C-alpha atoms as one frame of an Amber mdcrd trajectory, in Angstrom:
protein
 -12.798  29.946  18.725 -14.589  30.505  21.996 -14.090  26.887  23.102 -10.352
  27.098  22.319 -10.065  30.309  24.363 -11.966  28.747  27.189  -9.893  25.472
  27.141  -6.504  27.238  27.016  -7.511  29.396  30.023  -8.542  26.284  31.922
  -5.134  24.822  31.287  -3.466  27.978  32.450  -2.096  28.734  29.045  -3.804
  32.040  28.507  -6.005  33.012  25.619  -5.031  31.881  22.045  -4.062  34.825
  19.963  -6.263  35.762  17.014  -3.390  35.359  14.497  -3.255  31.683  15.322
  -6.830  31.286  14.226  -6.181  33.206  11.089  -3.068  31.086  10.252  -5.166
  27.889  10.742  -7.928  29.168   8.517  -5.316  30.063   5.790  -3.810  26.623
   6.052  -7.168  24.947   5.648  -8.006  27.088   2.684  -4.725  26.264   1.081
  -5.462  22.533   1.601  -8.812  23.009  -0.032  -7.342  24.926  -2.884  -4.444
  22.730  -3.548  -5.244  19.169  -2.364  -2.580  17.668  -4.653   0.194  19.274
  -2.771  -0.756  17.851   0.594
């Protein structure tokens, strides 16, 4: 998360919001829980 924040500020995009990291984590967990649906 720190690297992503640093990288986005280097590109002039501003810091990545926390909810985006949470959404990514939920998506990965869903993939791990239900691999047959991906």
